[in-house]
XYZ file of N, CA and C in Angstrom:
525
model
N 0.857 -1.374 0.103
C -0.126 -0.225 0.074
C 0.769 1.225 -0.112
N 2.098 1.492 0.919
C 2.861 2.533 0.977
C 3.893 2.184 -0.134
N 4.359 3.488 -0.504
C 5.885 3.438 -1.247
C 7.013 3.007 -0.447
N 6.702 3.663 0.740
C 7.799 3.288 1.909
C 7.238 3.936 3.144
N 7.552 3.204 4.277
C 7.536 3.711 5.552
C 8.866 3.995 6.183
N 9.025 5.146 6.626
C 10.361 5.383 7.055
C 10.289 6.211 8.429
N 11.340 6.225 9.214
C 11.529 6.960 10.347
C 12.404 8.479 9.700
N 11.223 9.470 10.102
C 11.726 10.780 9.529
C 12.745 11.524 10.130
N 13.770 12.083 9.716
C 14.986 12.778 10.412
C 14.505 14.069 10.755
N 15.105 14.689 11.771
C 14.860 16.124 12.030
C 14.693 17.026 10.963
N 15.450 16.875 9.659
C 15.230 17.822 8.359
C 13.854 17.908 7.941
N 13.095 16.913 8.252
C 11.699 16.722 7.720
C 10.865 17.562 8.644
N 11.221 18.443 9.575
C 9.984 19.015 10.127
C 9.195 19.888 9.671
N 9.387 20.498 8.449
C 8.531 21.409 7.545
C 7.456 20.425 7.191
N 7.780 19.383 6.361
C 6.688 18.471 5.905
C 6.074 17.997 6.946
N 6.432 17.460 8.098
C 5.618 16.899 9.338
C 4.763 18.305 9.724
N 5.261 19.211 9.904
C 4.225 20.423 10.144
C 3.151 20.557 9.216
N 3.457 20.401 7.933
C 2.452 20.611 6.985
C 1.437 19.413 7.025
N 1.713 18.163 7.193
C 0.962 17.174 7.361
C 0.008 17.396 8.626
N 0.433 17.686 9.623
C -0.444 17.835 10.705
C -1.190 19.281 10.667
N -0.866 20.437 10.138
C -1.645 21.324 9.774
C -2.783 20.922 9.111
N -2.646 20.070 7.905
C -3.555 19.659 6.852
C -4.778 18.652 7.940
N -4.004 18.063 8.810
C -5.196 17.295 9.628
C -6.034 18.322 10.587
N -5.225 19.179 10.949
C -6.361 20.149 11.737
C -7.071 20.948 10.834
N -6.881 21.184 9.914
C -7.692 22.248 9.139
C -8.744 21.375 8.524
N -8.880 19.979 8.470
C -9.909 19.132 7.997
C -10.773 18.723 8.983
N -10.474 18.892 10.396
C -11.325 18.478 11.403
C -12.700 18.831 11.343
N -12.808 20.000 11.072
C -14.303 20.755 11.082
C -15.206 19.989 9.928
N -14.714 18.917 8.929
C -15.393 18.384 7.951
C -15.431 16.599 8.376
N -14.792 16.587 9.558
C -14.919 14.885 10.172
C -15.671 14.923 11.077
N -16.544 13.915 11.014
C -17.527 13.453 12.107
C -17.006 12.842 13.267
N -15.647 12.349 12.988
C -14.687 12.395 14.403
C -13.425 12.613 14.016
N -12.822 13.237 15.236
C -11.313 13.808 15.274
C -10.768 13.768 16.313
N -9.627 14.157 16.498
C -9.031 14.172 17.847
C -9.030 15.444 18.420
N -9.692 16.475 17.695
C -9.937 17.746 18.300
C -8.465 18.385 18.617
N -7.691 18.215 17.571
C -6.443 19.056 17.724
C -6.610 20.650 17.430
N -5.354 21.347 17.745
C -5.484 22.789 17.735
C -4.314 23.042 17.325
N -3.825 23.410 15.749
C -2.666 23.744 15.420
C -2.257 24.740 16.162
N -0.919 24.747 16.393
C -0.205 25.805 17.052
C -0.068 25.782 18.515
N -1.147 24.696 19.215
C -1.132 24.259 20.713
C -0.714 23.079 20.752
N -1.589 22.237 20.247
C -1.177 20.685 20.109
C -2.264 20.155 18.917
N -1.010 20.106 17.777
C 0.371 19.745 17.598
C 0.742 21.335 17.548
N 1.963 21.618 17.693
C 2.716 22.683 17.097
C 3.957 22.480 16.494
N 4.465 23.430 16.043
C 5.843 22.987 15.340
C 6.815 22.736 16.718
N 6.940 23.312 17.800
C 7.600 22.861 18.945
C 7.661 21.442 19.470
N 6.173 21.262 19.419
C 5.702 19.835 19.712
C 6.331 18.722 18.856
N 6.149 19.064 17.568
C 6.541 18.298 16.718
C 8.099 18.045 16.627
N 8.750 19.132 16.929
C 10.193 18.998 16.897
C 10.775 18.355 18.343
N 10.083 18.472 19.150
C 10.407 17.687 20.367
C 10.194 16.027 20.060
N 8.973 15.608 19.768
C 8.646 14.183 19.395
C 9.859 13.834 18.525
N 10.386 14.616 17.648
C 11.290 14.006 16.794
C 12.421 13.703 17.428
N 12.838 14.371 18.426
C 14.038 14.201 19.247
C 13.881 13.097 20.261
N 12.549 12.939 20.771
C 12.335 11.784 21.664
C 12.142 10.408 20.982
N 11.429 10.394 20.046
C 11.276 8.989 19.364
C 11.439 8.873 17.925
N 10.822 7.813 17.494
C 10.947 7.573 15.899
C 9.517 8.066 15.286
N 9.925 9.020 14.472
C 8.687 9.642 13.752
C 8.198 8.864 12.556
N 7.407 7.878 12.668
C 7.287 7.251 11.447
C 6.136 7.652 10.449
N 6.558 7.685 8.988
C 5.499 7.837 7.977
C 5.483 7.353 6.824
N 4.244 6.876 6.512
C 3.986 6.058 5.473
C 3.741 7.130 4.049
N 4.123 6.792 3.192
C 4.163 7.734 1.786
C 3.353 7.159 0.624
N 2.454 7.985 0.045
C 1.671 7.316 -0.959
C 1.887 8.432 -1.898
N 2.269 8.531 -3.212
C 2.303 9.405 -4.118
C 3.276 10.479 -3.631
N 4.485 10.035 -3.027
C 5.059 11.119 -2.762
C 4.842 11.917 -1.511
N 3.793 12.046 -0.969
C 3.343 12.700 0.053
C 3.087 11.609 1.467
N 3.247 12.553 2.599
C 2.881 11.470 3.917
C 1.335 11.323 3.747
N 1.198 10.113 3.817
C -0.281 9.360 4.094
C -0.710 9.421 5.281
N 0.273 8.869 6.099
C -0.254 8.440 7.495
C 1.017 8.580 8.350
N 1.071 9.089 9.763
C 2.270 9.282 10.614
C 1.852 9.022 12.160
N 3.034 8.624 12.847
C 2.615 8.733 14.081
C 4.088 8.532 14.623
N 4.133 9.031 16.177
C 5.332 8.877 16.987
C 5.535 7.805 17.813
N 6.462 7.248 17.584
C 6.659 6.028 18.898
C 7.909 6.225 19.475
N 7.541 6.614 21.125
C 8.631 6.716 22.086
C 8.756 5.540 22.815
N 10.089 5.662 23.367
C 10.056 4.445 24.444
C 9.999 4.938 25.665
N 9.281 4.051 26.787
C 9.185 4.672 28.026
C 7.718 5.179 28.497
N 7.537 4.677 29.386
C 6.031 5.182 29.538
C 5.575 6.492 29.829
N 4.342 6.603 29.243
C 4.080 8.139 29.339
C 3.722 8.595 30.664
N 4.155 9.859 31.247
C 4.022 10.023 32.683
C 2.395 9.818 33.083
N 1.702 10.340 32.371
C 0.150 10.290 32.233
C -0.448 9.101 32.457
N 0.219 8.007 32.156
C -0.250 6.658 32.366
C 0.179 5.802 33.409
N 0.977 6.581 34.289
C 1.294 5.949 35.567
C 0.145 5.692 36.336
N -0.015 4.308 37.032
C -0.977 3.980 37.695
C -2.247 3.399 37.036
N -2.140 3.310 35.660
C -3.051 2.772 34.635
C -2.737 1.299 34.857
N -3.941 0.576 35.251
C -3.847 -1.204 35.548
C -3.672 -2.267 34.472
N -2.444 -2.083 33.680
C -1.992 -2.381 32.489
C -2.176 -3.993 32.902
N -2.421 -4.750 32.156
C -2.295 -6.388 32.056
C -0.825 -6.782 31.865
N -0.117 -6.195 31.129
C 1.163 -6.415 30.740
C 2.119 -5.660 31.584
N 2.674 -5.831 32.452
C 3.366 -4.880 33.228
C 4.938 -5.479 32.708
N 5.652 -4.519 32.090
C 7.167 -4.906 31.594
C 8.025 -3.489 32.067
N 9.225 -3.714 32.044
C 10.035 -2.664 32.505
C 9.936 -1.371 31.534
N 10.321 -0.138 31.917
C 9.743 0.988 31.149
C 10.551 0.947 29.642
N 11.853 0.488 29.881
C 12.474 0.179 28.378
C 11.881 -0.440 27.369
N 10.923 -1.221 27.817
C 10.217 -2.376 26.880
C 8.905 -1.747 26.577
N 8.474 -0.677 27.101
C 7.220 -0.077 26.733
C 7.252 1.367 25.319
N 6.537 0.970 24.478
C 6.392 2.178 23.449
C 5.197 2.849 23.784
N 5.140 3.940 23.471
C 3.866 4.760 23.336
C 3.616 5.583 21.969
N 2.515 5.411 21.432
C 2.111 5.984 20.152
C 1.580 7.366 20.479
N 2.216 8.449 19.820
C 1.598 9.623 19.918
C 1.231 10.288 18.576
N 0.197 11.053 18.342
C -0.246 11.930 17.332
C -0.139 10.999 15.973
N -0.722 9.512 16.232
C -1.203 8.925 15.163
C -2.220 9.705 14.047
N -2.029 9.803 13.018
C -2.936 10.334 11.945
C -2.892 9.820 10.599
N -3.905 10.107 9.701
C -4.096 9.552 8.422
C -4.274 10.869 7.550
N -3.677 11.241 6.667
C -4.075 12.363 5.910
C -5.546 12.451 5.238
N -6.096 13.481 5.366
C -7.758 13.333 4.568
C -7.787 12.703 3.505
N -6.778 12.776 2.443
C -6.715 12.361 1.184
C -6.491 10.937 0.939
N -6.237 10.141 2.177
C -5.757 8.960 2.030
C -6.718 8.023 2.919
N -7.797 8.504 3.421
C -8.596 7.525 4.184
C -9.596 6.842 3.411
N -10.044 5.927 4.226
C -11.182 5.035 3.408
C -10.614 3.917 2.545
N -9.371 3.664 2.776
C -8.873 2.868 1.743
C -7.809 1.850 2.571
N -7.731 1.638 3.828
C -7.211 0.675 4.828
C -5.545 1.504 5.145
N -5.578 2.651 4.928
C -4.292 3.298 5.385
C -3.704 3.223 6.710
N -4.809 3.388 7.585
C -4.758 3.648 8.799
C -4.116 2.196 9.384
N -4.998 1.119 8.967
C -4.380 -0.271 9.355
C -3.078 -0.627 8.927
N -2.809 -0.361 7.701
C -1.398 -0.718 7.223
C -0.382 -0.181 8.190
N -0.493 1.237 8.263
C 0.491 2.061 9.090
C 0.616 1.704 10.465
N -0.727 1.343 11.063
C -0.486 0.794 12.555
C 0.236 -0.535 12.652
N -0.113 -1.598 11.333
C 1.163 -2.630 11.743
C 2.428 -2.135 11.271
N 2.633 -1.149 10.320
C 3.966 -0.841 10.179
C 4.722 -0.256 11.286
N 4.023 0.090 12.425
C 4.367 0.849 13.616
C 4.538 -0.255 14.712
N 3.605 -1.185 14.722
C 3.654 -2.242 15.612
C 5.116 -3.128 15.183
N 5.164 -3.381 13.808
C 6.331 -4.073 13.355
C 7.694 -3.102 13.689
N 7.561 -1.975 13.753
C 8.822 -1.207 14.184
C 9.283 -1.454 15.406
N 8.244 -1.331 16.489
C 7.994 -1.359 18.126
C 8.777 -3.047 18.266
N 8.361 -3.768 17.360
C 8.862 -5.206 17.943
C 10.444 -5.519 17.271
N 10.644 -4.649 16.251
C 12.034 -4.629 15.949
C 13.078 -3.692 16.895
N 12.404 -2.933 17.520
C 13.095 -2.195 18.314
C 13.310 -2.823 19.881
N 12.713 -4.102 19.790
C 12.754 -4.866 21.075
C 11.666 -4.564 22.162
N 10.722 -3.689 21.665
C 9.674 -3.414 22.658
C 8.628 -4.445 22.965
N 7.864 -4.598 23.935
C 6.848 -5.808 24.310
C 5.457 -5.286 24.402
N 5.340 -3.989 24.652
C 3.745 -3.522 24.403
C 3.949 -2.008 23.805
N 2.683 -1.525 23.658
C 2.841 -0.177 22.942
C 1.600 0.387 23.624
N 1.346 1.302 24.111
C 0.112 2.056 24.699
C -0.061 3.345 24.155
N -1.264 3.851 24.300
C -1.829 4.981 23.502
C -2.940 5.515 24.491
N -3.390 6.540 23.977
C -4.867 7.143 24.518
C -5.583 7.680 23.250
N -7.089 7.515 23.471
C -7.967 8.171 22.245
C -9.124 8.688 23.208
N -9.585 9.819 22.640
C -10.859 10.281 23.387
C -11.755 9.315 22.747
N -12.667 9.154 23.878
C -13.964 8.227 23.511
C -14.883 8.588 22.335
N -15.057 9.768 22.136
C -15.932 10.220 20.750
C -15.178 9.696 19.458
N -13.640 9.368 19.450
C -13.047 9.222 18.403
C -13.372 7.584 17.910
N -14.683 7.312 17.671
C -15.239 5.847 17.312
C -14.049 5.190 16.306
N -13.694 5.947 15.007
C -13.139 5.166 14.265
C -11.515 4.864 14.854
N -11.055 5.689 15.480
C -9.800 5.191 15.863
C -9.833 4.074 16.953
N -10.805 4.115 17.560
C -11.040 2.929 18.672
C -11.158 1.922 17.781
N -11.943 1.696 16.923
C -12.193 0.595 16.070
C -11.028 0.039 15.586
N -10.110 0.936 14.932
C -8.904 0.596 14.303
C -7.986 0.057 15.439
N -7.727 0.744 16.490
C -6.839 0.060 17.642
C -7.321 -1.357 18.000
N -8.654 -1.679 18.451
C -9.070 -2.951 18.650
C -8.675 -3.894 17.490
N -8.815 -3.529 16.235
C -8.880 -4.389 15.148
C -7.197 -4.658 14.998
N -6.266 -3.799 15.461
C -4.938 -3.928 15.431
C -4.374 -4.887 16.618
N -5.387 -5.191 17.381
C -4.851 -6.158 18.688
C -4.805 -5.249 19.892
N -4.837 -4.065 20.012
C -5.028 -3.455 21.247
C -6.406 -3.634 22.346
N -6.096 -3.480 23.144
C -7.058 -3.936 24.406
C -7.401 -2.587 25.367
N -8.430 -2.548 25.837
C -8.667 -1.082 26.735
C -8.237 -1.501 27.979
N -7.262 -0.565 28.561
C -6.955 -0.906 29.757
C -7.347 0.266 30.861
N -8.026 1.158 30.627
C -8.796 2.220 31.710
C -9.356 3.250 30.874
N -10.214 3.493 31.767
C -11.106 5.019 31.022
C -10.427 6.047 32.282
N -9.615 7.038 31.671
C -9.025 8.228 32.721
C -9.469 9.458 32.195
N -9.209 10.378 33.029
C -9.036 11.819 32.539
C -7.630 12.151 32.311
N -7.471 12.740 31.037
C -5.872 13.383 30.735
C -6.240 14.951 30.738
N -4.916 15.467 31.185
C -5.179 16.914 30.780
C -4.408 17.415 29.267
N -5.029 17.577 28.543
C -4.554 17.708 26.972
C -4.193 19.429 26.940
N -3.071 19.669 26.598
C -2.709 21.016 26.623
C -3.749 22.054 26.072
N -4.375 21.537 25.028
C -4.851 22.630 24.024
C -6.521 22.523 24.470
N -7.229 21.509 25.021
C -8.373 21.396 25.544
C -8.730 21.332 27.060
N -7.683 21.123 27.731
C -7.772 20.953 29.400
C -7.998 19.441 29.590
N -8.912 19.374 30.769
C -9.205 17.973 31.157
C -10.196 17.087 30.408
N -9.981 15.906 29.856
C -10.972 15.396 28.974
C -10.948 14.136 29.135
N -11.797 13.262 29.321
C -12.309 11.856 29.246
C -11.150 11.133 27.997
N -10.249 10.301 28.541
C -9.796 9.398 27.672
C -9.681 7.982 27.852
N -9.268 7.242 26.914
C -9.004 5.515 26.912
C -7.823 5.397 26.770
N -7.284 4.535 27.813
C -5.904 4.099 27.444
C -6.019 2.552 26.813
N -5.286 2.300 26.077
C -5.135 1.060 25.189
C -3.693 0.590 25.224
N -3.766 -0.739 25.392
C -2.036 -1.480 25.554
C -2.269 -2.513 24.279
N -1.281 -3.033 23.527
C -1.310 -3.847 22.656
C 0.236 -4.816 22.962
N 0.025 -5.890 23.338
C 1.030 -6.560 23.353
C 1.808 -7.359 22.198
N 3.186 -6.930 22.181
C 3.737 -7.449 20.833
C 4.154 -8.843 21.042
């Protein structure tokens, strides 16, 4: 499906920013969205930080980023205390952040293909589990995660920079 799936270098920041700006600008046309706010979350600074913290994985179609996400190593501090089924050392935990599919590539299996590529990368990196959070209103994302092997670990309230305290669902995927 993808021409290539790559871990993007820091020099790709402009391209990454444009991808997330497109996602944010399209949200008002989506029945379901992550409710992101470009310039707050995500922002150029947040994306630059994520590039430094983990692997920014992108799937390309027709020379354009079709889907992307960041895989970091080590538990997200917001997930501490969640009763995960699979308890592993911190250096074996991957956390998926800002996973998205560009509006031009939705509805063709892009999300599932990209999620599998991310999980394959996590396995190759020696991780044992991957954690993520999603807003309960983002029904298609939850369906994708379950279809990809994730199980619900907990319903919590998380503080998001752009929208404040919000109900969220924490998922885990055993690799």
